[in-house]
Short mmCIF file of C-alpha atoms in Angstrom, two decimals:
data_model
loop_
_atom_site.label_atom_id
_atom_site.label_comp_id
_atom_site.label_asym_id
_atom_site.label_seq_id
_atom_site.Cartn_x
_atom_site.Cartn_y
_atom_site.Cartn_z
CA MET A 64 24.50 -13.95 -10.32
CA GLU A 65 27.47 -12.74 -8.28
CA SER A 66 27.12 -9.62 -8.76
CA LEU A 67 23.33 -9.13 -6.88
CA PHE A 68 24.59 -11.51 -4.32
CA GLY A 69 28.58 -10.71 -4.35
CA TRP A 70 27.41 -7.68 -0.83
CA ILE A 71 26.23 -11.85 1.11
CA THR A 72 30.46 -11.75 2.42
CA GLN A 73 30.27 -7.75 3.19
CA PRO A 74 30.03 -7.27 6.97
CA GLU A 75 28.74 -3.35 6.58
CA ALA A 76 26.70 -4.39 3.74
CA TRP A 77 24.19 -6.61 5.93
CA LEU A 78 23.79 -3.30 8.19
CA ALA A 79 21.94 -2.01 4.93
CA PHE A 80 19.83 -4.79 4.28
CA GLY A 81 18.68 -5.05 7.56
CA THR A 82 18.17 -2.11 7.45
CA LEU A 83 16.72 -1.25 4.90
CA LEU A 84 14.58 -4.98 5.16
CA LEU A 85 12.50 -3.31 8.45
CA LEU A 86 12.15 0.09 6.45
CA GLU A 87 10.25 -1.55 3.21
CA VAL A 88 8.18 -3.86 6.22
CA VAL A 89 7.37 -0.97 7.39
CA LEU A 90 6.49 1.21 4.34
CA GLY A 91 4.48 -2.14 3.18
CA ILE A 92 1.86 -1.96 5.52
CA ASP A 93 -0.01 0.46 3.16
CA ASN A 94 0.14 -1.76 1.11
CA VAL A 95 -1.19 -5.29 2.52
CA ILE A 96 -3.56 -2.45 4.27
CA PHE A 97 -5.04 -2.00 0.87
CA ILE A 98 -5.05 -5.15 -0.43
CA SER A 99 -6.67 -6.30 2.10
CA ILE A 100 -9.30 -4.17 2.21
CA LEU A 101 -10.36 -4.53 -1.40
CA ALA A 102 -9.37 -8.88 -1.68
CA GLY A 103 -12.20 -8.18 1.65
CA LYS A 104 -14.38 -7.11 -1.51
CA LEU A 105 -13.76 -10.82 -3.09
CA PRO A 106 -15.69 -14.44 -1.96
CA PRO A 107 -13.69 -16.13 0.20
CA GLU A 108 -12.52 -18.41 -2.50
CA GLN A 109 -11.13 -15.66 -4.64
CA GLN A 110 -9.84 -13.28 -1.56
CA GLN A 111 -6.06 -15.31 -1.10
CA ARG A 112 -6.30 -15.25 -4.84
CA ALA A 113 -6.10 -11.38 -4.81
CA ARG A 114 -3.44 -10.81 -2.28
CA THR A 115 -1.05 -13.19 -4.00
CA ILE A 116 -1.49 -11.22 -6.83
CA GLY A 117 -1.30 -7.58 -5.57
CA LEU A 118 2.05 -8.77 -4.03
CA LEU A 119 3.82 -10.84 -6.29
CA GLY A 120 2.80 -7.94 -8.86
CA ALA A 121 4.10 -5.22 -6.87
CA MET A 122 7.01 -7.24 -6.36
CA PHE A 123 7.48 -8.28 -9.83
CA MET A 124 6.62 -3.75 -9.75
CA ARG A 125 9.02 -2.92 -7.65
CA LEU A 126 12.04 -4.92 -9.02
CA GLY A 127 11.49 -3.32 -12.55
CA LEU A 128 11.64 -0.06 -11.12
CA LEU A 129 15.52 -1.19 -8.83
CA PHE A 130 16.77 -2.20 -12.77
CA SER A 131 15.01 1.42 -14.05
CA ILE A 132 16.99 3.30 -11.28
CA SER A 133 18.26 6.23 -14.23
CA TRP A 134 14.55 6.37 -15.47
CA ILE A 135 13.58 6.45 -11.24
CA TYR A 136 16.00 9.64 -11.11
CA SER A 137 14.61 11.44 -15.01
CA LEU A 138 11.43 10.91 -13.19
CA LYS A 139 12.94 14.04 -11.11
CA ASN A 140 13.12 16.09 -13.66
CA GLU A 141 11.13 19.05 -13.84
CA LEU A 142 8.13 19.11 -16.45
CA PHE A 143 6.11 22.04 -15.99
CA GLN A 144 5.25 24.88 -13.65
CA VAL A 145 2.36 26.46 -12.38
CA PHE A 146 2.32 29.59 -10.42
CA GLY A 147 6.06 29.14 -9.65
CA GLN A 148 5.40 25.71 -8.52
CA GLY A 149 8.00 22.83 -10.40
CA PHE A 150 5.89 19.12 -10.75
CA SER A 151 8.60 16.25 -11.71
CA GLY A 152 6.44 13.24 -13.60
CA ARG A 153 7.77 11.20 -9.80
CA ASP A 154 5.02 14.61 -8.32
CA LEU A 155 2.43 13.87 -11.04
CA ILE A 156 1.71 10.17 -10.21
CA LEU A 157 1.74 11.37 -5.71
CA ILE A 158 -0.93 13.19 -6.64
CA PHE A 159 -2.43 11.08 -8.30
CA GLY A 160 -2.55 7.54 -6.38
CA GLY A 161 -2.67 9.90 -3.50
CA LEU A 162 -6.14 11.76 -4.80
CA PHE A 163 -7.35 7.45 -5.74
CA LEU A 164 -6.56 7.32 -2.51
CA LEU A 165 -8.28 9.29 -1.06
CA TYR A 166 -11.58 8.21 -3.22
CA LYS A 167 -11.17 5.14 -2.63
CA ALA A 168 -11.18 5.49 0.88
CA VAL A 169 -14.17 6.99 1.23
CA LYS A 170 -16.26 5.89 -1.08
CA GLU A 171 -14.72 1.89 0.56
CA MET A 172 -15.79 4.94 4.42
CA HIS A 173 -18.98 4.78 2.38
CA GLU A 174 -20.65 1.75 1.53
CA GLN A 175 -18.91 -0.06 4.87
CA LEU A 176 -21.38 2.23 6.83
CA GLU A 177 -25.27 3.82 4.31
CA GLY A 178 -25.13 0.33 2.81
CA PRO A 179 -23.68 -0.38 -1.23
CA VAL A 180 -25.86 0.90 -4.39
CA HIS A 181 -27.65 -2.38 -6.42
CA GLY A 182 -26.51 -2.02 -10.08
CA ALA A 183 -29.39 -4.55 -12.49
CA GLY A 184 -29.42 -6.68 -15.18
CA THR A 185 -25.93 -8.58 -14.84
CA SER A 186 -25.68 -11.42 -13.50
CA ALA A 187 -24.25 -12.95 -10.87
CA GLY A 188 -21.08 -14.58 -12.65
CA ALA A 189 -20.38 -12.01 -15.32
CA VAL A 190 -20.45 -9.27 -11.91
CA ALA A 191 -17.72 -12.19 -9.62
CA GLY A 192 -15.61 -12.05 -12.88
CA ALA A 193 -15.87 -8.06 -13.48
CA ASN A 194 -15.02 -7.74 -9.77
CA PHE A 195 -12.37 -9.84 -9.04
CA ALA A 196 -10.95 -7.87 -12.43
CA ALA A 197 -11.40 -4.31 -10.90
CA ILE A 198 -9.84 -5.84 -7.78
CA ILE A 199 -6.90 -6.46 -9.43
CA GLY A 200 -6.19 -3.95 -11.57
CA GLN A 201 -7.03 -0.77 -8.77
CA ILE A 202 -4.24 -2.66 -6.32
CA MET A 203 -2.05 -3.06 -9.28
CA LEU A 204 -3.06 0.66 -9.79
CA LEU A 205 -1.81 1.66 -6.38
CA ASP A 206 1.17 -1.50 -6.14
CA ILE A 207 1.99 1.65 -9.13
CA VAL A 208 2.58 4.19 -6.89
CA PHE A 209 3.10 2.52 -3.67
CA SER A 210 5.81 0.99 -5.16
CA LEU A 211 8.02 4.49 -6.55
CA ASP A 212 8.11 5.88 -2.87
CA SER A 213 9.74 2.14 -1.20
CA VAL A 214 12.35 1.88 -5.30
CA ILE A 215 12.79 5.91 -4.36
CA THR A 216 14.06 4.81 -0.21
CA ALA A 217 15.78 2.13 -1.48
CA VAL A 218 17.80 3.41 -4.18
CA GLY A 219 19.02 6.19 -1.73
CA MET A 220 20.10 3.87 1.59
CA ALA A 221 21.43 1.28 -0.31
CA ASP A 222 24.48 1.87 -3.13
CA ASP A 223 24.34 -2.22 -3.62
CA ILE A 224 20.63 -3.07 -6.54
CA GLY A 225 21.75 -6.99 -4.74
CA VAL A 226 20.77 -5.15 -1.15
CA MET A 227 18.21 -3.39 -2.48
CA VAL A 228 16.65 -6.49 -4.72
CA SER A 229 17.00 -9.09 -1.11
CA ALA A 230 15.26 -6.25 0.90
CA VAL A 231 12.76 -5.92 -1.60
CA VAL A 232 12.41 -10.19 -2.35
CA VAL A 233 12.33 -11.11 0.73
CA THR A 234 10.23 -8.16 2.00
CA VAL A 235 7.94 -9.99 -0.13
CA ALA A 236 7.55 -12.98 1.62
CA ILE A 237 6.33 -11.37 4.56
CA MET A 238 3.70 -9.93 3.06
CA LEU A 239 2.26 -13.03 1.30
CA VAL A 240 3.65 -14.65 4.67
CA ALA A 241 1.21 -11.67 6.71
CA ALA A 242 -1.21 -10.60 3.76
CA ARG A 243 -4.05 -13.74 5.10
CA PRO A 244 -3.89 -13.60 8.77
CA ILE A 245 -4.03 -9.41 8.72
CA GLY A 246 -6.65 -10.09 6.26
CA GLU A 247 -9.15 -11.89 8.06
CA PHE A 248 -7.99 -10.03 11.79
CA VAL A 249 -9.28 -6.63 9.44
CA GLN A 250 -12.91 -7.97 8.18
CA ALA A 251 -13.86 -9.45 11.31
CA HIS A 252 -13.34 -5.95 13.74
CA PRO A 253 -14.87 -3.55 11.32
CA THR A 254 -14.11 -0.46 14.17
CA VAL A 255 -10.08 -1.96 12.36
CA LYS A 256 -11.95 -1.58 9.23
CA MET A 257 -12.42 0.87 9.60
CA LEU A 258 -8.88 3.01 11.56
CA ALA A 259 -7.19 0.93 8.51
CA LEU A 260 -9.34 3.22 5.89
CA SER A 261 -8.71 5.76 8.07
CA PHE A 262 -4.74 5.86 7.64
CA LEU A 263 -5.16 5.51 4.10
CA LEU A 264 -6.74 9.05 4.30
CA LEU A 265 -3.70 9.53 6.25
CA ILE A 266 -1.39 8.13 3.64
CA GLY A 267 -2.74 10.09 0.39
CA VAL A 268 -2.58 13.47 2.66
CA ASN A 269 0.82 12.92 2.78
CA LEU A 270 1.25 11.49 -0.87
CA ILE A 271 -0.95 14.05 -2.51
CA ALA A 272 1.76 17.11 0.10
CA ASP A 273 4.69 14.57 -1.37
CA GLY A 274 3.51 16.00 -4.64
CA PHE A 275 3.33 19.77 -4.53
CA GLY A 276 6.73 19.45 -2.33
CA PHE A 277 5.51 19.27 1.41
CA LYS A 278 7.64 17.40 2.76
CA ILE A 279 5.66 15.30 5.70
CA PRO A 280 8.41 14.09 7.63
CA LYS A 281 7.06 9.88 8.05
CA GLY A 282 7.69 9.40 11.26
CA TYR A 283 5.14 11.90 12.00
CA THR A 284 2.60 9.51 10.00
CA TYR A 285 3.67 6.58 11.60
CA PHE A 286 3.50 7.58 15.59
CA ALA A 287 0.31 8.15 14.75
CA MET A 288 -1.07 5.01 13.08
CA GLY A 289 1.35 3.51 15.76
CA PHE A 290 -0.88 5.32 18.65
CA ALA A 291 -4.07 4.76 16.97
CA ILE A 292 -3.49 0.76 16.31
CA ALA A 293 -2.68 0.82 20.82
CA VAL A 294 -5.76 2.63 21.50
CA GLU A 295 -8.14 0.50 19.27
CA LEU A 296 -6.06 -2.46 21.11
CA LEU A 297 -6.90 -1.81 24.35
CA ASN A 298 -10.23 -1.14 22.97
CA LEU A 299 -10.45 -3.87 21.50
CA ARG A 300 -9.55 -6.01 24.29
CA VAL A 301 -11.77 -4.77 27.36
CA ARG A 302 -14.93 -4.32 24.77
CA ARG A 303 -16.62 -7.93 25.12
CA GLY A 304 -19.43 -6.97 23.66
CA SER A 305 -20.58 -8.59 19.87
CA PRO A 306 -18.94 -5.99 17.49
CA VAL A 307 -20.43 -3.41 15.19
CA GLN A 308 -21.37 -4.82 12.00
CA LEU A 309 -21.47 -2.97 8.99
CA HIS A 310 -22.17 -3.09 5.57
CA GLY A 311 -21.50 -5.51 2.85
CA SER A 312 -19.67 -3.88 -0.21
CA ASP A 313 -20.78 -6.94 -2.81
CA ARG A 314 -20.86 -4.46 -6.24
CA GLN A 315 -18.87 -4.55 -8.44
CA PRO A 316 -15.70 -1.72 -7.67
CA ASP A 317 -15.66 1.80 -9.98
#
């Protein structure tokens, strides 16, 4: 415990903690958006539980990765080459995570605009149970990708494991408080939901590019997202009529 919290008496460590906390919150927005959209597919009484499980899962996953720093570094070791391009374990995780994120974002856009394809012959209770389990599974899968990116950033910014652990725990606490209002806001405004899905597409492209060794500065991505949010907020302020209604997505997730 002393090794984890010994940094509290060091002024320079507080600066590192504040900087890392701010960055972790910014990076965590991606996770909150994804969890909120997936949880929105569940019945209202299950949504908060799904958000809580997803975010707690993200926290424990990040803490586990932080205490496995040597393994994290080993993921950067090259495994094989294709046409002269080397690929590591980290690269493969980012590529497949990005592809999954692209698939889910496009599929969700299609369901919202065209409507889901309903299956027959399954009881409502069985579908609801399958939905919850499938959505939690998808949240955990993407938690791995988001956590890996978050932990690599934390390791690069701070030397003290206590600073990194504290930043992760406080970040998840903030996300737990913010997840419900963010999720409700996204679900109540269809144009915001489509914008959030577009952000997930953008993040997926960034992950794939990173996996192939092409670094897209995060500042460009977050500036584009910030500008789009500012424009949408202006649209919401100007548009006083009833928002468009998208299709529900109550089908069983893949």
